[in-house]
Tab-separated table of C-alpha atoms in Angstrom:
chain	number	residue	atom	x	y	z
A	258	UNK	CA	37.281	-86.746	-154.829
A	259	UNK	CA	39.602	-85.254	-157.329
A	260	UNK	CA	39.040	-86.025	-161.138
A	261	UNK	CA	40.222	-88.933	-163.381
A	262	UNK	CA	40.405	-87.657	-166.549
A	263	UNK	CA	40.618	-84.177	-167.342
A	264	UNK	CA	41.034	-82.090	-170.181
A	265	UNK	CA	42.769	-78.415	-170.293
A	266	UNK	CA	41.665	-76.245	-172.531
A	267	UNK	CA	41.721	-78.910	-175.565
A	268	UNK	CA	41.204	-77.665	-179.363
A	269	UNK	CA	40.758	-79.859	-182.253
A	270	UNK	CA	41.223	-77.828	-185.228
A	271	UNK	CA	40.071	-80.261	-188.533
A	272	UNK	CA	41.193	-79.135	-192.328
A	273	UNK	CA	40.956	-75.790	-190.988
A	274	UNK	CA	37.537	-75.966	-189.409
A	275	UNK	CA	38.146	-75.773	-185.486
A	276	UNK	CA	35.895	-78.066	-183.986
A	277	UNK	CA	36.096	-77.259	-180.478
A	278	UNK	CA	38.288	-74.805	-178.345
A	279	UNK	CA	39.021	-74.375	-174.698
A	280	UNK	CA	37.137	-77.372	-173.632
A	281	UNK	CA	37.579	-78.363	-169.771
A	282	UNK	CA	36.202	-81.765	-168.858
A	283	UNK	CA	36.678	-83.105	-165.376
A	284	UNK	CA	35.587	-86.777	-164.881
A	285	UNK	CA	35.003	-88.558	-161.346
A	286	UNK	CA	35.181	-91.920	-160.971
A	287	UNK	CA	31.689	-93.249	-161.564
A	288	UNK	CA	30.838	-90.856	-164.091
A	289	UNK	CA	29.393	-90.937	-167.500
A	290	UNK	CA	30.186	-89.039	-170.356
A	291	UNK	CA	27.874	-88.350	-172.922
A	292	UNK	CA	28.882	-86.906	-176.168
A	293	UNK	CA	26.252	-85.284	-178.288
A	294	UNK	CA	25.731	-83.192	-181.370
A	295	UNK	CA	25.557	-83.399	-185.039
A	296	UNK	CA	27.614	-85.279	-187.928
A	297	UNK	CA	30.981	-84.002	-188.171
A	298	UNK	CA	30.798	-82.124	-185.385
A	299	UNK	CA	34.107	-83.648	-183.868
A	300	UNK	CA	32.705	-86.478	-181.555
A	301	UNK	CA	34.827	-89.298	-183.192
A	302	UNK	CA	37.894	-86.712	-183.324
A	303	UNK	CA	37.595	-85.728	-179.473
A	304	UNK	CA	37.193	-89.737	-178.564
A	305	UNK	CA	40.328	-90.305	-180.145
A	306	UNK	CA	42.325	-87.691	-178.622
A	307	UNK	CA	40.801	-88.727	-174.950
A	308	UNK	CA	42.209	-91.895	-176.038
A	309	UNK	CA	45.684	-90.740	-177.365
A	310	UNK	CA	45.677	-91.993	-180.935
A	311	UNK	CA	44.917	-87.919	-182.106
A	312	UNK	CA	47.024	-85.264	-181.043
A	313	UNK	CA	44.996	-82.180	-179.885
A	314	UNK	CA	45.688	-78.767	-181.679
A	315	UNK	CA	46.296	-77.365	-178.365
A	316	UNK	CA	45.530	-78.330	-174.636
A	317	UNK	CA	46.012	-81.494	-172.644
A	318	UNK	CA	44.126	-84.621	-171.469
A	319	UNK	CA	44.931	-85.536	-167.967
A	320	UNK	CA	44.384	-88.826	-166.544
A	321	UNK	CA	44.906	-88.700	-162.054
A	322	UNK	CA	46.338	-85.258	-163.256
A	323	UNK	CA	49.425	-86.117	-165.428
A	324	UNK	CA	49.667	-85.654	-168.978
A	325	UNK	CA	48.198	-88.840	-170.749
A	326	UNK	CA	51.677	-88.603	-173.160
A	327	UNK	CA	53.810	-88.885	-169.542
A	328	UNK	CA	51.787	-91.903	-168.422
A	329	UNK	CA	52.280	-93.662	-171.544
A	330	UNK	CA	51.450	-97.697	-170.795
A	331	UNK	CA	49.818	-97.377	-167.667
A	332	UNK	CA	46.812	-95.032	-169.135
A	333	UNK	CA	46.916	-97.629	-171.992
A	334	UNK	CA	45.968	-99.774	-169.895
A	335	UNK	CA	43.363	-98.360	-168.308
A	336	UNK	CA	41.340	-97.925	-171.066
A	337	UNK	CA	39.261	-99.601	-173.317
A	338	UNK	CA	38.721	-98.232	-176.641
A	339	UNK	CA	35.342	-99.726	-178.928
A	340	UNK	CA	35.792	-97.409	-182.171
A	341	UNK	CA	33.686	-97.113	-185.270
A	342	UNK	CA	35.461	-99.996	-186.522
A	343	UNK	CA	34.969	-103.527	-184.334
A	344	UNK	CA	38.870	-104.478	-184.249
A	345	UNK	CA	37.506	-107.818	-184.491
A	346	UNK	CA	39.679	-109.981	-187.339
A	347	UNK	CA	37.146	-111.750	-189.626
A	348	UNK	CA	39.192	-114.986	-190.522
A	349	UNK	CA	39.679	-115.685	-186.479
A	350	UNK	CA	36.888	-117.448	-184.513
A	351	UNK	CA	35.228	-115.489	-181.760
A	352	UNK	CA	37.339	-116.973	-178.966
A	353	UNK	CA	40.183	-116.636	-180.931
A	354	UNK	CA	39.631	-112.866	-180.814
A	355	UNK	CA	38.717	-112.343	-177.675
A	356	UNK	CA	42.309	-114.435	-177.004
A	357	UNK	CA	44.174	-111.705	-178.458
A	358	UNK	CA	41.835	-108.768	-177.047
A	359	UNK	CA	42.864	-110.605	-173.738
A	360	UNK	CA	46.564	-110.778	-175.059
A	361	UNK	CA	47.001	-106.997	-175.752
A	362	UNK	CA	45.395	-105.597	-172.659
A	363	UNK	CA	45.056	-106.981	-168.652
A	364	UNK	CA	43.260	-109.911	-168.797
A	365	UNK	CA	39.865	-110.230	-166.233
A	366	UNK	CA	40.246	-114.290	-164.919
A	367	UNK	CA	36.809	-114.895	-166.889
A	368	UNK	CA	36.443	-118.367	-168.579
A	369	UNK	CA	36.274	-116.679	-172.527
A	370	UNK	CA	32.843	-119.295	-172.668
A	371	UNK	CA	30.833	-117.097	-170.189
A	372	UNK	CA	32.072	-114.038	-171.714
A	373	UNK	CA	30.754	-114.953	-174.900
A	374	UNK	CA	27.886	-116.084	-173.040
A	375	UNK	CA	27.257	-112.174	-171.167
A	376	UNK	CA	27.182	-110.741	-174.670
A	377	UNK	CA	24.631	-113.695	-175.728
A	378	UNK	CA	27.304	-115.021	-178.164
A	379	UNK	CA	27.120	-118.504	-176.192
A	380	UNK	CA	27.741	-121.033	-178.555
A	381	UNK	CA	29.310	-119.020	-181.236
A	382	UNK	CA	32.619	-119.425	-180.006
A	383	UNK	CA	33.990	-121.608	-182.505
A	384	UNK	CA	32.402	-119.187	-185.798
A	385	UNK	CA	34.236	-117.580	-187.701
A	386	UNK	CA	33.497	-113.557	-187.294
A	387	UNK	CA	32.693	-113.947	-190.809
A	388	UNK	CA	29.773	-115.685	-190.545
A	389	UNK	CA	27.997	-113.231	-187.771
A	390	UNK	CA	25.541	-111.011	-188.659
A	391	UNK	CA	26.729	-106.902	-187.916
A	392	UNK	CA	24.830	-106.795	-184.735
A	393	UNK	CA	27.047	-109.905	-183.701
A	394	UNK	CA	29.999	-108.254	-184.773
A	395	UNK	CA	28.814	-105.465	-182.759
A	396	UNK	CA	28.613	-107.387	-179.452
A	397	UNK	CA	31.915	-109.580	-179.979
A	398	UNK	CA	33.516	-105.724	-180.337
A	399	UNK	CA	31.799	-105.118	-176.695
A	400	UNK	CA	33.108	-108.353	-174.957
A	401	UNK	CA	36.382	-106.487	-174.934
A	402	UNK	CA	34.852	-104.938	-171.867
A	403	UNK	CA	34.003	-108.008	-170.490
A	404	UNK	CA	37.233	-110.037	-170.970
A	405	UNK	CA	39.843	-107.144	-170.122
A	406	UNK	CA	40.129	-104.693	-167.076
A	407	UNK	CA	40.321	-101.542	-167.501
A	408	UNK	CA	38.999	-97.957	-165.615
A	409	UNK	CA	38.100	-96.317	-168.301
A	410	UNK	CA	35.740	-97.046	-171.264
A	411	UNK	CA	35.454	-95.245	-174.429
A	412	UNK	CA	33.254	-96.324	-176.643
A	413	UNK	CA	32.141	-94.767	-180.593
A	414	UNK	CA	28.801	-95.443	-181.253
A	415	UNK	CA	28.692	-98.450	-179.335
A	416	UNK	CA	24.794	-99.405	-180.014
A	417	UNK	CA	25.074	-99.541	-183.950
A	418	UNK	CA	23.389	-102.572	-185.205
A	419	UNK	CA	22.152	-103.438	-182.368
A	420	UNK	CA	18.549	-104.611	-181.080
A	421	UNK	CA	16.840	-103.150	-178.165
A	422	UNK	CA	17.378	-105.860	-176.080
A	423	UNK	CA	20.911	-105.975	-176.122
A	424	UNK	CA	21.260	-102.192	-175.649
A	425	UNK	CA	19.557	-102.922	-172.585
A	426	UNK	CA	21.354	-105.393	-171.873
A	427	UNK	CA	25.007	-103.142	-172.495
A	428	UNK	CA	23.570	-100.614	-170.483
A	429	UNK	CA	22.785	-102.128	-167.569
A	430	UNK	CA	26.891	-103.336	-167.888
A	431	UNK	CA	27.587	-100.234	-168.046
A	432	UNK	CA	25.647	-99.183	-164.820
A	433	UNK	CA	28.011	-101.953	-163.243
A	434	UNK	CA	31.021	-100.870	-164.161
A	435	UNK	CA	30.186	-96.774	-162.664
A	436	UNK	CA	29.318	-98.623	-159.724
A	437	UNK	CA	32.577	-100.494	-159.299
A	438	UNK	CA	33.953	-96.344	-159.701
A	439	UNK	CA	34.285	-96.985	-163.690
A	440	UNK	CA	34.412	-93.856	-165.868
A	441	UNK	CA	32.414	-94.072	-169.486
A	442	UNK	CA	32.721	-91.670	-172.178
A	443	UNK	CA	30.764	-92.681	-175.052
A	444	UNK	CA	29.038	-90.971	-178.411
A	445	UNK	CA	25.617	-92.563	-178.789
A	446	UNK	CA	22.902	-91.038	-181.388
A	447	UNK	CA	20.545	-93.649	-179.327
A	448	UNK	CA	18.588	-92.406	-176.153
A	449	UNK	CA	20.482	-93.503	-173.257
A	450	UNK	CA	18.662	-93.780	-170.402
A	451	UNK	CA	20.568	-93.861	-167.263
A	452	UNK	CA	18.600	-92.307	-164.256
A	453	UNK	CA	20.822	-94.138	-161.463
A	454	UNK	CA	24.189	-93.286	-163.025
A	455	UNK	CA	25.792	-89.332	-162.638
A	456	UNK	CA	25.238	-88.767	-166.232
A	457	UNK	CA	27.267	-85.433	-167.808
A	458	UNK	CA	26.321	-84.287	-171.199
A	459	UNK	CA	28.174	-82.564	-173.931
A	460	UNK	CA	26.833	-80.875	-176.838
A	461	UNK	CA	29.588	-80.319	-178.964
A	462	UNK	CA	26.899	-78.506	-181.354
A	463	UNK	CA	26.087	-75.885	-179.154
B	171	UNK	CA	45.516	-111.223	-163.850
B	172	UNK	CA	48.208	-110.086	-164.886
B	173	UNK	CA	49.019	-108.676	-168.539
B	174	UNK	CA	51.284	-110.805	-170.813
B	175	UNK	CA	54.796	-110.385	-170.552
B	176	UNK	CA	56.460	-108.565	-173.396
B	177	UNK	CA	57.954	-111.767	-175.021
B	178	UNK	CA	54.500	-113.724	-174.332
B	179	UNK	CA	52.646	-110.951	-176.180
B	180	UNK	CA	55.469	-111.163	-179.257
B	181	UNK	CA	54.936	-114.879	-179.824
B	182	UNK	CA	51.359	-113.884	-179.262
B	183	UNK	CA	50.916	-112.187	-181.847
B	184	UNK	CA	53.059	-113.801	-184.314
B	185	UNK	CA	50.973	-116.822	-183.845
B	186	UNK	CA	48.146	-115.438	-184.800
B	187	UNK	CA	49.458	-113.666	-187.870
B	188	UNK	CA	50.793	-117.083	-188.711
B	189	UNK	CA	47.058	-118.562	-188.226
B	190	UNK	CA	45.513	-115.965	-190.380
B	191	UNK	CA	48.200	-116.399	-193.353
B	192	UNK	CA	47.553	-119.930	-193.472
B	193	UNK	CA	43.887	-118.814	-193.230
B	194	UNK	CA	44.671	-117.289	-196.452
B	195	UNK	CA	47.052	-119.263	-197.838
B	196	UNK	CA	46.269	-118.827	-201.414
B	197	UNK	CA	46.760	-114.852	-201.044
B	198	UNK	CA	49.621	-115.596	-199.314
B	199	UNK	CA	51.403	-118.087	-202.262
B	200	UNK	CA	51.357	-114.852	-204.284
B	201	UNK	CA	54.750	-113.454	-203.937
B	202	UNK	CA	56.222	-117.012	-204.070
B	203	UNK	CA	54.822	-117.575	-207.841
B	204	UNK	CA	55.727	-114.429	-208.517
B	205	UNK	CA	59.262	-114.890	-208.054
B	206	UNK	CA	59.451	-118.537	-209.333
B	207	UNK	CA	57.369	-117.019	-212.738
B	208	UNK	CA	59.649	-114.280	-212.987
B	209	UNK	CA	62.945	-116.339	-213.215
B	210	UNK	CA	61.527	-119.148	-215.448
B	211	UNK	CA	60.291	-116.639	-217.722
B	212	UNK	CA	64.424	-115.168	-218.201
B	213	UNK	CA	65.712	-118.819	-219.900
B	214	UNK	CA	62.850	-118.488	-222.509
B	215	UNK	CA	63.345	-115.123	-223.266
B	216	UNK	CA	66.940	-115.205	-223.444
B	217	UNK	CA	67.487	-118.571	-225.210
B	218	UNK	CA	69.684	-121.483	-224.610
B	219	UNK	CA	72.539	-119.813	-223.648
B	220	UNK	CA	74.309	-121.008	-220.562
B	221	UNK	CA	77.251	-118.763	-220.443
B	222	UNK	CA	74.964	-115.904	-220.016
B	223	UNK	CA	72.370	-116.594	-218.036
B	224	UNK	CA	74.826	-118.228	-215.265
B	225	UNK	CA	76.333	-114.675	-215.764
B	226	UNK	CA	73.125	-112.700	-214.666
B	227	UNK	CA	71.659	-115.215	-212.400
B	228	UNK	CA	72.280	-113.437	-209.514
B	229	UNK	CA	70.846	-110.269	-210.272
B	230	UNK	CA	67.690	-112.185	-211.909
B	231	UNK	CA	67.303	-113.566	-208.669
B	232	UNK	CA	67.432	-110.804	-206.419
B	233	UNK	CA	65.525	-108.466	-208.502
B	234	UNK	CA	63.047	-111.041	-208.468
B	235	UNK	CA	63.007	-111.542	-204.801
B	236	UNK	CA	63.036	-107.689	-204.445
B	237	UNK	CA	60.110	-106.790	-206.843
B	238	UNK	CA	58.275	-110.594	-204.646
B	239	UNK	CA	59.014	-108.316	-201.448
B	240	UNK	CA	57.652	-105.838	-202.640
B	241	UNK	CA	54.632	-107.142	-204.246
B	242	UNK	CA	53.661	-108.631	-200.448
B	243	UNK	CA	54.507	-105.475	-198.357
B	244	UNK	CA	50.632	-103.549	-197.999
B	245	UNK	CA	49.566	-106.337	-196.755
B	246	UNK	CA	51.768	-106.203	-193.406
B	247	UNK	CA	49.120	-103.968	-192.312
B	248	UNK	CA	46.114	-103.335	-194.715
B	249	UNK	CA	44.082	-105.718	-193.580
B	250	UNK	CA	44.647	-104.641	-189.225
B	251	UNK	CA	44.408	-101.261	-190.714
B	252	UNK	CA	40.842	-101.637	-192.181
B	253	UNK	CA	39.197	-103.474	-189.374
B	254	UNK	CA	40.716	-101.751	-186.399
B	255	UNK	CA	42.965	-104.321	-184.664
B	256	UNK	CA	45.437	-102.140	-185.637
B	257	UNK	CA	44.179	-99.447	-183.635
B	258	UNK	CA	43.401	-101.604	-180.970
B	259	UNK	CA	47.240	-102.676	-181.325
B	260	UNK	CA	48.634	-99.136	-180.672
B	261	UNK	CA	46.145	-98.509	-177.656
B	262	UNK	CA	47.742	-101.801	-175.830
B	263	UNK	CA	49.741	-101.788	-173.056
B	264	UNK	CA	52.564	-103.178	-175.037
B	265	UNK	CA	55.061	-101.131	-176.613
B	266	UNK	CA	54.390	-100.544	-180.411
B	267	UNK	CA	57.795	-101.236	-182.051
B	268	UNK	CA	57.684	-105.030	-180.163
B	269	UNK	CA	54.416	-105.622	-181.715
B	270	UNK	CA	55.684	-104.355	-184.840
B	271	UNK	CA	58.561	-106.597	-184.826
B	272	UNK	CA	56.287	-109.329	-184.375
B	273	UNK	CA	54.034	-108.500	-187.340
B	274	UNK	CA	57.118	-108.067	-189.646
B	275	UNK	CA	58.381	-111.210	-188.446
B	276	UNK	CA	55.021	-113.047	-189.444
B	277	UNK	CA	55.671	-111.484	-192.594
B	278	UNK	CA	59.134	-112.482	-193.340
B	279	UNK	CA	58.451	-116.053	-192.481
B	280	UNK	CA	55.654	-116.286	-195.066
B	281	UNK	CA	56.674	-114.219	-197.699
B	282	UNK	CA	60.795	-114.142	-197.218
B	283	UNK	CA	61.338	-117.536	-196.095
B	284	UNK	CA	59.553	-119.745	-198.890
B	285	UNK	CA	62.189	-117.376	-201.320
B	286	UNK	CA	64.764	-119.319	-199.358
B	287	UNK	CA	63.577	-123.074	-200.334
B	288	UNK	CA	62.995	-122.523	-203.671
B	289	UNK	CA	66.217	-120.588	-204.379
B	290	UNK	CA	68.796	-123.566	-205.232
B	291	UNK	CA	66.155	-125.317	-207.317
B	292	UNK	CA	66.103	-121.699	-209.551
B	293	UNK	CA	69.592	-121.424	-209.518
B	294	UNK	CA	70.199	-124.585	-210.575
B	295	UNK	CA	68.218	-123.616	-213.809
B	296	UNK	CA	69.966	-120.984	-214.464
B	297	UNK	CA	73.215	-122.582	-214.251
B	298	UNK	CA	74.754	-120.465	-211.754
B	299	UNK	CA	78.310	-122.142	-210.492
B	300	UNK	CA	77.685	-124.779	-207.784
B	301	UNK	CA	80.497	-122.619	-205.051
B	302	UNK	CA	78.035	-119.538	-204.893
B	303	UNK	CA	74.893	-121.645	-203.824
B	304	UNK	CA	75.672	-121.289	-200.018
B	305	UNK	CA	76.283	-117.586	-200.878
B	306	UNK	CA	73.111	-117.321	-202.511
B	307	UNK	CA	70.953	-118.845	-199.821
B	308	UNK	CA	72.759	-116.583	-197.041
B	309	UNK	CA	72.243	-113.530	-198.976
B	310	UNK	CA	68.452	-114.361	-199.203
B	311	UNK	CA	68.293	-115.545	-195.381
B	312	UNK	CA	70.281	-111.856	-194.592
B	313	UNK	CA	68.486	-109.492	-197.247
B	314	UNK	CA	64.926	-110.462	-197.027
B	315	UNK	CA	64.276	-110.014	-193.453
B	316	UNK	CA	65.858	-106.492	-194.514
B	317	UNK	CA	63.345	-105.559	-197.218
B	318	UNK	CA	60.663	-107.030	-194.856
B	319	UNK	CA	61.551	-104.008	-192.513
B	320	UNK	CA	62.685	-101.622	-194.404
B	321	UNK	CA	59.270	-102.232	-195.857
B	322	UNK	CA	56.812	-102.126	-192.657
B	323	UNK	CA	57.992	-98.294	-192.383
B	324	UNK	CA	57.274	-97.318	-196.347
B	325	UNK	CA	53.537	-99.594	-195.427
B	326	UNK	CA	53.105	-97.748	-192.154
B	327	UNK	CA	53.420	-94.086	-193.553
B	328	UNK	CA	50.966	-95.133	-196.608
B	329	UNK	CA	48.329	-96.860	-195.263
B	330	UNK	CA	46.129	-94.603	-193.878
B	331	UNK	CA	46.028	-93.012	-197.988
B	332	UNK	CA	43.540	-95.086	-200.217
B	333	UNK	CA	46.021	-95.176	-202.915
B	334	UNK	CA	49.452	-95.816	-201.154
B	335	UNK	CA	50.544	-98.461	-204.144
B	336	UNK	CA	52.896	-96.339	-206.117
B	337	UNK	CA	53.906	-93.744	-203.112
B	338	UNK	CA	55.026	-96.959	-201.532
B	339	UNK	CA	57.257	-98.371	-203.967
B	340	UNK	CA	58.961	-94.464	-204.553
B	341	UNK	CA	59.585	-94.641	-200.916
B	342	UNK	CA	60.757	-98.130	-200.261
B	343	UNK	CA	62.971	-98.510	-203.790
B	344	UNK	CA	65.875	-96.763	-203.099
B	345	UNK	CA	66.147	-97.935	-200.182
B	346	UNK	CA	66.167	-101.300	-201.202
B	347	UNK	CA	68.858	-100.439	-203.530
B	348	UNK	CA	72.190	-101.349	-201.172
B	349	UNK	CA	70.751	-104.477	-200.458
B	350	UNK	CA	70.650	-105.558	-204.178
B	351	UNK	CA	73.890	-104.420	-204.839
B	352	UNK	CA	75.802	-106.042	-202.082
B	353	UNK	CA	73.474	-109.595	-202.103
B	354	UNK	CA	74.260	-109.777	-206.340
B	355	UNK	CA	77.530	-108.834	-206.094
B	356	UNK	CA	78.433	-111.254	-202.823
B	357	UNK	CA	76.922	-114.388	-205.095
B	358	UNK	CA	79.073	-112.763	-208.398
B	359	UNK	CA	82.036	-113.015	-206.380
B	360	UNK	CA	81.501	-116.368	-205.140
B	361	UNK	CA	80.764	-117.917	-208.362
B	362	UNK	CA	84.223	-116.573	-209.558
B	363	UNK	CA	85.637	-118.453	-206.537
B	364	UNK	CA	86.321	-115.694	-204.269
B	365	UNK	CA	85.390	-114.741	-200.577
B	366	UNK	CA	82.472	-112.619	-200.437
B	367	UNK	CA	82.732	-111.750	-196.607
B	368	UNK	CA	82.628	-108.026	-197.302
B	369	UNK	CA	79.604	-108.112	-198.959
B	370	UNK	CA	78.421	-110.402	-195.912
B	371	UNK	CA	79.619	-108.264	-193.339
B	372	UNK	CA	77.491	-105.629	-195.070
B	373	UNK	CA	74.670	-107.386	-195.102
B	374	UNK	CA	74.705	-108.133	-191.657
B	375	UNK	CA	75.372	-104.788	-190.941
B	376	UNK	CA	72.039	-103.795	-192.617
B	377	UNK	CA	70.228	-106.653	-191.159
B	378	UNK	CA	71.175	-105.797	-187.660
B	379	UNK	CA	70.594	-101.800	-188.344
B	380	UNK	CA	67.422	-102.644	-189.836
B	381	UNK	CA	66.014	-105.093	-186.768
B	382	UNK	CA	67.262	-102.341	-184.277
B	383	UNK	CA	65.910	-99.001	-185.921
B	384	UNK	CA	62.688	-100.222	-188.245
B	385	UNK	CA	60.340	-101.341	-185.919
B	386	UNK	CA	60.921	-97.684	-184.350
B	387	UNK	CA	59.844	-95.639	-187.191
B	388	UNK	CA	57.243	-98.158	-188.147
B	389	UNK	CA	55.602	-97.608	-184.561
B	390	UNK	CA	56.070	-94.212	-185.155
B	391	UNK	CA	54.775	-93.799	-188.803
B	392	UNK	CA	51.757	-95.973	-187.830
B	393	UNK	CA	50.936	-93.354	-185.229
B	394	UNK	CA	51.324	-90.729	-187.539
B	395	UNK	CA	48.644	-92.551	-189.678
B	396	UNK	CA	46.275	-93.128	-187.351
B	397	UNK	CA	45.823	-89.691	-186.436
């Protein structure tokens, strides 16, 4: 089976510090992603040019083997970015976000209650983001994956602020969606288990 | 399902910028003070004299509305910009420059529009001659949505700098000059009883320029920020 998303030989070059060089990534549907290594050593950076908002200093991602640029909307979307930041507006109400979430990306035909409900949020729907604590926040952020469709997740640090149980609980969605031939590229300074999932690590320290 | 066509996800999104200025209302009835405070202020300063001040009314008022516009611009996209909806925005399907246009137009209708209502009741204060009233309102309805747009693209390239404030208004100035000339000099010529078609005819010029090219380079400056 030929590759998803690809990089050729990518280089991310930061205020003059080049972060990595000649990096080759091939991704197969139902593969995972892991991106490791210290602070500042380009994780965030290489997220965002996998997901098109950087430019790379050199080198291209490929997604089905074209040029992300070329495919424009259609890689859009495809993906599903969760960044540092939640992209969650804190004067909206939780279903009012996930609305819009809905509105900018291909909506899944999920009632927005039992979303809300799969990232234990039931009940919540009418807060204002405001109110939620950060681990809250946190999940809301996540229901993106639940309420739109997309092949390919990206996520930042997705755990911050949250409990154990709810990591579990995020993982084992994430062991869903690789089965239903997902791909998952994610940064995590948590322990991520995984042992059914075809889990490729990346050390960008090394 | 489907995604949302592109006029569905326009009306979208103004809605909900809509929502979250009424949210905010009292941040929002900034730029409207503003300009009301700005043009009461002139009659004290200058004293009773109704010769003159029905003489510079029109400039009062549009550097007034200018410096309101102004005043209102960061927050177009400050607030997207520090949670990450606006990234989220430029990773959607959709294509930028629509979703841009919808912002702007958010914008305009809370910030440009109230400008509008209160206008007559401020020109009547200052005396300015009854025939340049329907003058005056067109030029707002025309120029605003043209400093609203002009603006997005001077708010776009700043925001991803901490202090964008005075960058911004270096940028966006001059080219909010023509607009003050021709909307001033349209309601001058009025008042003196003439046609000011020209100057109209300008300013639709500029509005229609600005709706086709700004929400272009705004989609492309906010790129440029991002990254």
């Amino acid at each position: 089976m030929s590759a998803l998303l690809q990089t050729r030989d990518l280089c991310c070059v930061k205020d003059d510090r080049v972060l990595f060089e000649g990096m080759n990534l091939a991704l197969k549907a139902g593969q995972i992603l892991l991106v490791e290594g210290k602070n500042g050593s380009g994780k965030t950076s290489l997220l965002r040019i996998l997901t098109g908002l950087s430019l790379p200093e050199s080198g291209d991602v490929l997604w089905q083997g074209r040029p992300i640029s070329e495919v424009g909307a259609d890689y859009y979307e495809q993906v599903n970015y969760v960044g540092h930041h939640d992209g969650i507006k804190r004067d909206l109400t939780c279903l009012e976000n996930l609305r819009l979430v809905q509105a900018m990306g291909k909506p899944l035909p999920i009632d927005l209650d039992d979303a809300l409900e799969k990232v234990n949020l039931y009940r919540f729907g009418d807060n204002y983001v405001a109110t939620l604590s950060a681990g809250q926040k946190r999940r809301l952020a996540l229901a993106r994956l639940v309420v739109t469709e997309a092949q390919l997740w990206i996520m930042d640090e997705p755990f911050t602020s949250l409990d154990k149980a709810s990591m579990a609980m995020f993982q084992e969605m994430f062991e869903q969606h690789l089965e239903k031939g997902g791909v998952i590229v994610l940064t995590s300074h948590h322990d991520i288990e995984m042992p059914q999932s075809d889990v490729v690590r990346l050390n960008l320290s090394e | 399902m489907k995604r949302l066509s592109l006029s569905q996800a326009f009306w979208f999104l103004l809605r909900r910028d809509l929502l979250l200025a009424f949210r905010n209302r009292s941040e929002m009835a900034n730029p409207l003070l503003f300009f009301v405070l700005v043009i009461t202020l002139f009659p004290l300063a200058i004293g009773a004299e109704p010769n003159l001040l029905a003489r510079i009314a029109p400039g009062i008022i549009w550097v007034a509305a200018l410096l309101a516009s102004m005043l209102s611009l960061d927050g177009i996209f400050r607030s997207d910009f520090d949670d990450g909806t606006l990234e989220q925005m430029l990773l959607s399907a959709h294509p930028v420059p629509v979703l841009v246009l919808a912002k702007v137009t958010a914008h305009w209708l809370v910030t440009g529009l109230p400008l509008l209502l209160v206008a007559p009741l401020l020109a009547m204060m200052l005396g300015l001659d009854e025939d340049a009233y329907g003058i005056l309102l067109l030029t707002i309805l025309l120029g605003t949505p043209v400093l609203s747009l002009i603006g997005s693209i001077g708010v776009a390239l700043t925001v991803g700098l901490r202090k964008g404030g005075i960058i911004l208004s270096l940028l966006v100035l001059p080219l909010y000059v023509p607009v003050l000339i021709f909307s001033s000099s349209a309601i001058d010529v009025a008042a003196s009883g003439l046609p000011a078609t020209a100057q109209i005819s300008m300013m639709l010029a500029f509005l229609f320029l600005a709706l086709s090219l700004s929400p272009v380079a705004t989609a492309a400056a906010l790129k440029m920020s991002m990254s």
